[in-house]
Structures are given as C-alpha cells and as structure tokens.
Amino acid sequence: MSTHDASPDDRREAIVRALRQVRDPEIPVNIHDLGLIYGIDLRDDGAVHIRMTLTSPNCPVAELLPGQVQAAARTVEGVTDVTVEVVWDPTWTADMMSEAAKLEL
C-alpha cells in the first residue's frame, strides 16, 4: 500500500517522521519533539496545512525553518501541496517539548 492510499493517520505519521528530520539549529532537538508543530491538517487531495511556531519571534532562522518544514513534508508520498503557517498563539514554552526532548537536553 502506498502512502497515497494510506489512511489519514498513516499519512500523518509519515509527515511527523519527515518533520522529525528538521532540527532547530539553536537547540539540538527536532522541531516536532521540541513542540513547534501545532497542527497538521490533511485534505483528501493530498494537500497539507501545517501550523507551527518558533521558539521566539526573534528566532534567527525565522525565515528558513518554515521552508525546511515545507520541504520535509513534501517528501512524503501522496502529499501534493504543503502550506506552512507560522503562528504565535499560544506562545511556545519549554513545557511544550516531549519528554524525550527534555531528556535529550
């Protein structure tokens, strides 16, 4: 079964795996476990909308990281289009990190 034929949950998991390859350059943890991904919305036609934040509005990679997220999600089979929306509400805090990320730091 290809990812295009996969269930939405399977496709979401494949996108999460791809996003775990993107790392915040200032904090040696992937952006998903860091808690920067707020939402992944999938459409039946393969389009994906990702809501994310940054650790700070003054983040030096503010212009680069969303593009890296978009490129990573596009690598998933069956994904036809990716839009990334950077949001600031809620404000990111270290409490949003996964337990694995907290242990890694």
Tab-separated table of N, CA, C and O in Angstrom:
chain	number	residue	atom	x	y	z
A	1	MET	N	0.850	-1.186	0.000
A	1	MET	CA	0.000	0.000	0.000
A	1	MET	C	0.890	1.242	0.000
A	1	MET	O	1.792	1.373	0.806
A	2	SER	N	0.661	2.156	-0.917
A	2	SER	CA	1.438	3.388	-0.962
A	2	SER	C	0.909	4.360	0.084
A	2	SER	O	-0.202	4.215	0.585
A	3	THR	N	1.706	5.374	0.377
A	3	THR	CA	1.289	6.381	1.346
A	3	THR	C	0.073	7.142	0.832
A	3	THR	O	-0.783	7.543	1.595
A	4	HIS	N	-0.026	7.292	-0.514
A	4	HIS	CA	-1.177	8.000	-1.087
A	4	HIS	C	-2.473	7.251	-0.778
A	4	HIS	O	-3.514	7.851	-0.581
A	5	ASP	N	-2.399	5.908	-0.758
A	5	ASP	CA	-3.567	5.095	-0.457
A	5	ASP	C	-3.748	4.874	1.042
A	5	ASP	O	-4.714	4.259	1.467
A	6	ALA	N	-2.818	5.345	1.818
A	6	ALA	CA	-2.829	5.122	3.263
A	6	ALA	C	-3.943	5.920	3.923
A	6	ALA	O	-4.441	6.908	3.391
A	7	SER	N	-4.279	5.505	5.133
A	7	SER	CA	-5.275	6.231	5.907
A	7	SER	C	-4.708	7.594	6.310
A	7	SER	O	-3.486	7.791	6.308
A	8	PRO	N	-5.576	8.534	6.679
A	8	PRO	CA	-5.080	9.828	7.149
A	8	PRO	C	-4.119	9.693	8.339
A	8	PRO	O	-3.135	10.429	8.418
A	9	ASP	N	-4.381	8.747	9.228
A	9	ASP	CA	-3.486	8.561	10.377
A	9	ASP	C	-2.108	8.102	9.923
A	9	ASP	O	-1.089	8.561	10.440
A	10	ASP	N	-2.067	7.183	8.946
A	10	ASP	CA	-0.787	6.712	8.426
A	10	ASP	C	-0.037	7.842	7.722
A	10	ASP	O	1.173	7.985	7.879
A	11	ARG	N	-0.754	8.646	6.946
A	11	ARG	CA	-0.121	9.764	6.251
A	11	ARG	C	0.387	10.795	7.257
A	11	ARG	O	1.480	11.330	7.124
A	12	ARG	N	-0.406	11.049	8.296
A	12	ARG	CA	0.020	11.997	9.336
A	12	ARG	C	1.304	11.497	10.008
A	12	ARG	O	2.234	12.257	10.230
A	13	GLU	N	1.359	10.203	10.306
A	13	GLU	CA	2.562	9.626	10.927
A	13	GLU	C	3.773	9.768	10.010
A	13	GLU	O	4.874	10.047	10.474
A	14	ALA	N	3.583	9.573	8.717
A	14	ALA	CA	4.682	9.728	7.760
A	14	ALA	C	5.161	11.178	7.729
A	14	ALA	O	6.367	11.442	7.654
A	15	ILE	N	4.241	12.123	7.819
A	15	ILE	CA	4.616	13.539	7.847
A	15	ILE	C	5.370	13.848	9.134
A	15	ILE	O	6.392	14.535	9.119
A	16	VAL	N	4.897	13.332	10.253
A	16	VAL	CA	5.587	13.549	11.531
A	16	VAL	C	7.013	12.991	11.455
A	16	VAL	O	7.968	13.638	11.894
A	17	ARG	N	7.172	11.803	10.871
A	17	ARG	CA	8.522	11.231	10.729
A	17	ARG	C	9.409	12.147	9.897
A	17	ARG	O	10.576	12.364	10.218
A	18	ALA	N	8.847	12.712	8.831
A	18	ALA	CA	9.615	13.636	7.992
A	18	ALA	C	9.976	14.902	8.767
A	18	ALA	O	11.109	15.395	8.676
A	19	LEU	N	9.029	15.421	9.552
A	19	LEU	CA	9.296	16.644	10.314
A	19	LEU	C	10.327	16.409	11.409
A	19	LEU	O	11.038	17.339	11.798
A	20	ARG	N	10.438	15.190	11.886
A	20	ARG	CA	11.441	14.883	12.911
A	20	ARG	C	12.867	14.928	12.351
A	20	ARG	O	13.821	14.861	13.117
A	21	GLN	N	12.992	15.060	11.041
A	21	GLN	CA	14.310	15.212	10.427
A	21	GLN	C	14.766	16.675	10.430
A	21	GLN	O	15.918	16.962	10.153
A	22	VAL	N	13.847	17.596	10.737
A	22	VAL	CA	14.161	19.027	10.766
A	22	VAL	C	14.517	19.400	12.200
A	22	VAL	O	13.766	19.124	13.126
A	23	ARG	N	15.657	20.021	12.354
A	23	ARG	CA	16.126	20.389	13.694
A	23	ARG	C	16.237	21.896	13.832
A	23	ARG	O	16.618	22.587	12.888
A	24	ASP	N	15.926	22.376	15.002
A	24	ASP	CA	16.161	23.778	15.327
A	24	ASP	C	17.669	23.917	15.477
A	24	ASP	O	18.276	23.190	16.262
A	25	PRO	N	18.311	24.823	14.740
A	25	PRO	CA	19.770	24.923	14.806
A	25	PRO	C	20.310	25.404	16.154
A	25	PRO	O	21.463	25.155	16.475
A	26	GLU	N	19.470	26.069	16.944
A	26	GLU	CA	19.934	26.573	18.230
A	26	GLU	C	19.764	25.555	19.349
A	26	GLU	O	20.452	25.610	20.355
A	27	ILE	N	18.805	24.644	19.180
A	27	ILE	CA	18.521	23.637	20.194
A	27	ILE	C	18.624	22.290	19.490
A	27	ILE	O	17.921	22.050	18.516
A	28	PRO	N	19.478	21.401	19.936
A	28	PRO	CA	19.726	20.155	19.194
A	28	PRO	C	18.602	19.118	19.321
A	28	PRO	O	18.825	17.984	19.719
A	29	VAL	N	17.387	19.535	18.994
A	29	VAL	CA	16.219	18.662	19.083
A	29	VAL	C	15.384	18.899	17.829
A	29	VAL	O	15.322	20.025	17.327
A	30	ASN	N	14.724	17.854	17.334
A	30	ASN	CA	13.889	18.043	16.143
A	30	ASN	C	12.680	18.912	16.496
A	30	ASN	O	12.242	18.970	17.640
A	31	ILE	N	12.153	19.576	15.488
A	31	ILE	CA	11.103	20.567	15.725
A	31	ILE	C	9.800	19.969	16.222
A	31	ILE	O	9.051	20.636	16.922
A	32	HIS	N	9.531	18.716	15.877
A	32	HIS	CA	8.293	18.092	16.344
A	32	HIS	C	8.380	17.828	17.844
A	32	HIS	O	7.478	18.200	18.600
A	33	ASP	N	9.464	17.188	18.286
A	33	ASP	CA	9.612	16.904	19.709
A	33	ASP	C	9.835	18.173	20.524
A	33	ASP	O	9.539	18.213	21.714
A	34	LEU	N	10.335	19.201	19.872
A	34	LEU	CA	10.510	20.487	20.537
A	34	LEU	C	9.166	21.155	20.816
A	34	LEU	O	9.061	22.038	21.650
A	35	GLY	N	8.121	20.701	20.125
A	35	GLY	CA	6.782	21.253	20.344
A	35	GLY	C	6.454	22.425	19.447
A	35	GLY	O	5.515	23.175	19.713
A	36	LEU	N	7.205	22.575	18.351
A	36	LEU	CA	6.967	23.711	17.457
A	36	LEU	C	5.846	23.468	16.459
A	36	LEU	O	5.355	24.411	15.841
A	37	ILE	N	5.440	22.216	16.276
A	37	ILE	CA	4.351	21.902	15.351
A	37	ILE	C	3.045	21.897	16.131
A	37	ILE	O	2.835	21.078	17.015
A	38	TYR	N	2.163	22.820	15.792
A	38	TYR	CA	0.885	22.951	16.499
A	38	TYR	C	-0.237	22.180	15.827
A	38	TYR	O	-1.215	21.843	16.472
A	39	GLY	N	-0.116	21.930	14.527
A	39	GLY	CA	-1.186	21.207	13.852
A	39	GLY	C	-0.794	20.781	12.461
A	39	GLY	O	-0.024	21.461	11.790
A	40	ILE	N	-1.309	19.629	12.052
A	40	ILE	CA	-1.122	19.108	10.701
A	40	ILE	C	-2.510	18.766	10.176
A	40	ILE	O	-3.161	17.856	10.699
A	41	ASP	N	-2.975	19.511	9.197
A	41	ASP	CA	-4.293	19.281	8.605
A	41	ASP	C	-4.101	18.655	7.234
A	41	ASP	O	-3.362	19.190	6.397
A	42	LEU	N	-4.770	17.527	7.016
A	42	LEU	CA	-4.675	16.798	5.759
A	42	LEU	C	-5.974	16.927	4.975
A	42	LEU	O	-7.050	16.835	5.555
A	43	ARG	N	-5.840	17.101	3.662
A	43	ARG	CA	-7.018	17.090	2.794
A	43	ARG	C	-6.990	15.820	1.958
A	43	ARG	O	-5.932	15.227	1.739
A	44	ASP	N	-8.136	15.426	1.481
A	44	ASP	CA	-8.248	14.209	0.676
A	44	ASP	C	-7.413	14.265	-0.599
A	44	ASP	O	-6.977	13.228	-1.104
A	45	ASP	N	-7.182	15.473	-1.127
A	45	ASP	CA	-6.416	15.592	-2.370
A	45	ASP	C	-4.904	15.568	-2.144
A	45	ASP	O	-4.135	15.754	-3.078
A	46	GLY	N	-4.467	15.344	-0.901
A	46	GLY	CA	-3.042	15.262	-0.594
A	46	GLY	C	-2.432	16.562	-0.117
A	46	GLY	O	-1.251	16.603	0.236
A	47	ALA	N	-3.207	17.638	-0.116
A	47	ALA	CA	-2.689	18.914	0.376
A	47	ALA	C	-2.562	18.858	1.897
A	47	ALA	O	-3.370	18.226	2.579
A	48	VAL	N	-1.538	19.512	2.411
A	48	VAL	CA	-1.259	19.524	3.848
A	48	VAL	C	-1.077	20.970	4.294
A	48	VAL	O	-0.408	21.761	3.622
A	49	HIS	N	-1.684	21.299	5.414
A	49	HIS	CA	-1.508	22.613	6.035
A	49	HIS	C	-0.899	22.380	7.407
A	49	HIS	O	-1.452	21.638	8.220
A	50	ILE	N	0.260	22.985	7.650
A	50	ILE	CA	0.974	22.817	8.916
A	50	ILE	C	0.992	24.147	9.648
A	50	ILE	O	1.388	25.164	9.077
A	51	ARG	N	0.541	24.120	10.896
A	51	ARG	CA	0.634	25.288	11.767
A	51	ARG	C	1.809	25.048	12.702
A	51	ARG	O	1.898	24.009	13.355
A	52	MET	N	2.688	26.020	12.751
A	52	MET	CA	3.867	25.881	13.600
A	52	MET	C	4.205	27.217	14.233
A	52	MET	O	3.667	28.254	13.855
A	53	THR	N	5.085	27.146	15.189
A	53	THR	CA	5.588	28.358	15.816
A	53	THR	C	7.100	28.268	15.849
A	53	THR	O	7.692	27.294	15.384
A	54	LEU	N	7.720	29.266	16.412
A	54	LEU	CA	9.163	29.288	16.617
A	54	LEU	C	9.413	29.524	18.100
A	54	LEU	O	8.510	29.958	18.821
A	55	THR	N	10.606	29.244	18.545
A	55	THR	CA	10.889	29.419	19.966
A	55	THR	C	10.800	30.873	20.387
A	55	THR	O	10.543	31.164	21.549
A	56	SER	N	10.972	31.779	19.421
A	56	SER	CA	10.911	33.209	19.711
A	56	SER	C	10.616	33.969	18.418
A	56	SER	O	11.080	33.558	17.350
A	57	PRO	N	9.870	35.078	18.495
A	57	PRO	CA	9.650	35.883	17.285
A	57	PRO	C	10.965	36.407	16.697
A	57	PRO	O	11.041	36.701	15.518
A	58	ASN	N	11.995	36.496	17.516
A	58	ASN	CA	13.294	36.987	17.061
A	58	ASN	C	14.224	35.852	16.648
A	58	ASN	O	15.423	36.066	16.502
A	59	CYS	N	13.679	34.672	16.478
A	59	CYS	CA	14.459	33.494	16.105
A	59	CYS	C	15.262	33.793	14.834
A	59	CYS	O	14.688	34.235	13.834
A	60	PRO	N	16.577	33.551	14.860
A	60	PRO	CA	17.396	33.873	13.686
A	60	PRO	C	17.075	33.034	12.454
A	60	PRO	O	17.441	33.405	11.351
A	61	VAL	N	16.381	31.920	12.611
A	61	VAL	CA	16.028	31.085	11.454
A	61	VAL	C	14.553	31.224	11.100
A	61	VAL	O	13.983	30.369	10.428
A	62	ALA	N	13.935	32.322	11.518
A	62	ALA	CA	12.500	32.526	11.298
A	62	ALA	C	12.127	32.431	9.828
A	62	ALA	O	11.043	31.971	9.495
A	63	GLU	N	13.009	32.839	8.934
A	63	GLU	CA	12.690	32.786	7.512
A	63	GLU	C	13.062	31.451	6.896
A	63	GLU	O	12.531	31.091	5.855
A	64	LEU	N	13.953	30.688	7.522
A	64	LEU	CA	14.426	29.421	6.958
A	64	LEU	C	13.629	28.208	7.420
A	64	LEU	O	13.338	27.307	6.627
A	65	LEU	N	13.292	28.156	8.685
A	65	LEU	CA	12.671	26.962	9.264
A	65	LEU	C	11.333	26.598	8.608
A	65	LEU	O	11.120	25.421	8.298
A	66	PRO	N	10.437	27.544	8.348
A	66	PRO	CA	9.181	27.162	7.670
A	66	PRO	C	9.427	26.516	6.305
A	66	PRO	O	8.742	25.565	5.934
A	67	GLY	N	10.413	26.980	5.567
A	67	GLY	CA	10.743	26.382	4.278
A	67	GLY	C	11.276	24.963	4.438
A	67	GLY	O	10.986	24.085	3.615
A	68	GLN	N	12.047	24.737	5.492
A	68	GLN	CA	12.550	23.393	5.758
A	68	GLN	C	11.400	22.458	6.132
A	68	GLN	O	11.384	21.292	5.743
A	69	VAL	N	10.444	22.964	6.882
A	69	VAL	CA	9.259	22.180	7.246
A	69	VAL	C	8.475	21.827	5.984
A	69	VAL	O	8.070	20.675	5.791
A	70	GLN	N	8.274	22.807	5.121
A	70	GLN	CA	7.548	22.565	3.880
A	70	GLN	C	8.270	21.525	3.024
A	70	GLN	O	7.642	20.584	2.516
A	71	ALA	N	9.573	21.652	2.888
A	71	ALA	CA	10.341	20.711	2.073
A	71	ALA	C	10.283	19.295	2.653
A	71	ALA	O	10.150	18.319	1.914
A	72	ALA	N	10.361	19.176	3.970
A	72	ALA	CA	10.314	17.854	4.604
A	72	ALA	C	8.955	17.192	4.374
A	72	ALA	O	8.883	16.012	4.029
A	73	ALA	N	7.884	17.942	4.545
A	73	ALA	CA	6.543	17.374	4.365
A	73	ALA	C	6.309	16.971	2.912
A	73	ALA	O	5.631	15.976	2.643
A	74	ARG	N	6.902	17.704	1.984
A	74	ARG	CA	6.735	17.380	0.560
A	74	ARG	C	7.389	16.045	0.193
A	74	ARG	O	7.060	15.482	-0.841
A	75	THR	N	8.301	15.548	1.009
A	75	THR	CA	8.968	14.282	0.703
A	75	THR	C	8.065	13.076	0.937
A	75	THR	O	8.395	11.974	0.510
A	76	VAL	N	6.944	13.279	1.596
A	76	VAL	CA	6.035	12.174	1.911
A	76	VAL	C	5.213	11.826	0.672
A	76	VAL	O	4.588	12.706	0.069
A	77	GLU	N	5.226	10.562	0.316
A	77	GLU	CA	4.463	10.098	-0.840
A	77	GLU	C	2.983	10.416	-0.649
A	77	GLU	O	2.425	10.214	0.429
A	78	GLY	N	2.371	10.935	-1.692
A	78	GLY	CA	0.951	11.262	-1.643
A	78	GLY	C	0.671	12.698	-1.262
A	78	GLY	O	-0.454	13.166	-1.419
A	79	VAL	N	1.676	13.419	-0.767
A	79	VAL	CA	1.495	14.831	-0.434
A	79	VAL	C	1.621	15.632	-1.719
A	79	VAL	O	2.626	15.546	-2.420
A	80	THR	N	0.584	16.383	-2.050
A	80	THR	CA	0.562	17.127	-3.308
A	80	THR	C	0.920	18.601	-3.146
A	80	THR	O	1.394	19.229	-4.084
A	81	ASP	N	0.679	19.147	-1.968
A	81	ASP	CA	0.963	20.559	-1.725
A	81	ASP	C	1.112	20.754	-0.227
A	81	ASP	O	0.464	20.058	0.561
A	82	VAL	N	1.973	21.687	0.164
A	82	VAL	CA	2.182	21.962	1.582
A	82	VAL	C	2.174	23.469	1.798
A	82	VAL	O	2.885	24.201	1.115
A	83	THR	N	1.358	23.910	2.739
A	83	THR	CA	1.419	25.295	3.189
A	83	THR	C	1.811	25.275	4.662
A	83	THR	O	1.390	24.395	5.411
A	84	VAL	N	2.626	26.236	5.034
A	84	VAL	CA	3.085	26.348	6.419
A	84	VAL	C	2.669	27.718	6.931
A	84	VAL	O	2.958	28.737	6.312
A	85	GLU	N	1.984	27.703	8.043
A	85	GLU	CA	1.534	28.938	8.684
A	85	GLU	C	2.267	29.072	10.014
A	85	GLU	O	2.200	28.180	10.860
A	86	VAL	N	2.987	30.160	10.190
A	86	VAL	CA	3.664	30.427	11.456
A	86	VAL	C	2.702	31.219	12.336
A	86	VAL	O	2.183	32.259	11.929
A	87	VAL	N	2.433	30.679	13.513
A	87	VAL	CA	1.517	31.315	14.459
A	87	VAL	C	2.262	31.597	15.763
A	87	VAL	O	3.259	30.956	16.069
A	88	TRP	N	1.736	32.529	16.525
A	88	TRP	CA	2.385	32.907	17.783
A	88	TRP	C	1.505	32.661	18.995
A	88	TRP	O	1.881	32.997	20.116
A	89	ASP	N	0.332	32.116	18.772
A	89	ASP	CA	-0.586	31.858	19.872
A	89	ASP	C	-1.003	30.398	19.824
A	89	ASP	O	-1.556	29.969	18.801
A	90	PRO	N	-0.716	29.630	20.829
A	90	PRO	CA	-0.089	30.038	22.083
A	90	PRO	C	1.417	30.216	21.928
A	90	PRO	O	2.029	29.632	21.037
A	91	THR	N	1.961	31.013	22.786
A	91	THR	CA	3.397	31.244	22.807
A	91	THR	C	4.108	29.954	23.197
A	91	THR	O	3.693	29.269	24.131
A	92	TRP	N	5.178	29.633	22.470
A	92	TRP	CA	5.939	28.425	22.773
A	92	TRP	C	6.642	28.568	24.120
A	92	TRP	O	7.185	29.626	24.451
A	93	THR	N	6.614	27.482	24.897
A	93	THR	CA	7.390	27.396	26.134
A	93	THR	C	8.050	26.023	26.175
A	93	THR	O	7.636	25.090	25.469
A	94	ALA	N	9.037	25.871	26.996
A	94	ALA	CA	9.748	24.594	27.126
A	94	ALA	C	8.817	23.473	27.592
A	94	ALA	O	9.106	22.298	27.365
A	95	ASP	N	7.703	23.823	28.209
A	95	ASP	CA	6.733	22.806	28.634
A	95	ASP	C	6.110	22.069	27.452
A	95	ASP	O	5.538	20.988	27.627
A	96	MET	N	6.213	22.627	26.255
A	96	MET	CA	5.623	22.010	25.063
A	96	MET	C	6.504	20.899	24.487
A	96	MET	O	6.078	20.170	23.601
A	97	MET	N	7.706	20.757	24.998
A	97	MET	CA	8.610	19.733	24.494
A	97	MET	C	8.143	18.353	24.955
A	97	MET	O	7.565	18.218	26.035
A	98	SER	N	8.420	17.358	24.125
A	98	SER	CA	8.115	15.978	24.515
A	98	SER	C	9.059	15.568	25.646
A	98	SER	O	10.105	16.196	25.869
A	99	GLU	N	8.690	14.512	26.346
A	99	GLU	CA	9.574	14.005	27.413
A	99	GLU	C	10.922	13.605	26.845
A	99	GLU	O	11.961	13.828	27.466
A	100	ALA	N	10.924	13.004	25.654
A	100	ALA	CA	12.178	12.587	25.016
A	100	ALA	C	13.075	13.803	24.750
A	100	ALA	O	14.280	13.741	24.963
A	101	ALA	N	12.470	14.907	24.305
A	101	ALA	CA	13.245	16.121	24.030
A	101	ALA	C	13.816	16.699	25.316
A	101	ALA	O	14.965	17.134	25.357
A	102	LYS	N	13.017	16.684	26.371
A	102	LYS	CA	13.501	17.202	27.654
A	102	LYS	C	14.672	16.369	28.152
A	102	LYS	O	15.658	16.912	28.675
A	103	LEU	N	14.604	15.063	27.981
A	103	LEU	CA	15.707	14.198	28.400
A	103	LEU	C	16.935	14.406	27.549
A	103	LEU	O	18.062	14.372	28.036
A	104	GLU	N	16.721	14.641	26.242
A	104	GLU	CA	17.835	14.862	25.325
A	104	GLU	C	18.609	16.126	25.679
A	104	GLU	O	19.824	16.173	25.541
A	105	LEU	N	17.887	17.132	26.173
A	105	LEU	CA	18.554	18.379	26.553
A	105	LEU	C	19.171	18.249	27.933
A	105	LEU	O	20.038	18.927	28.324
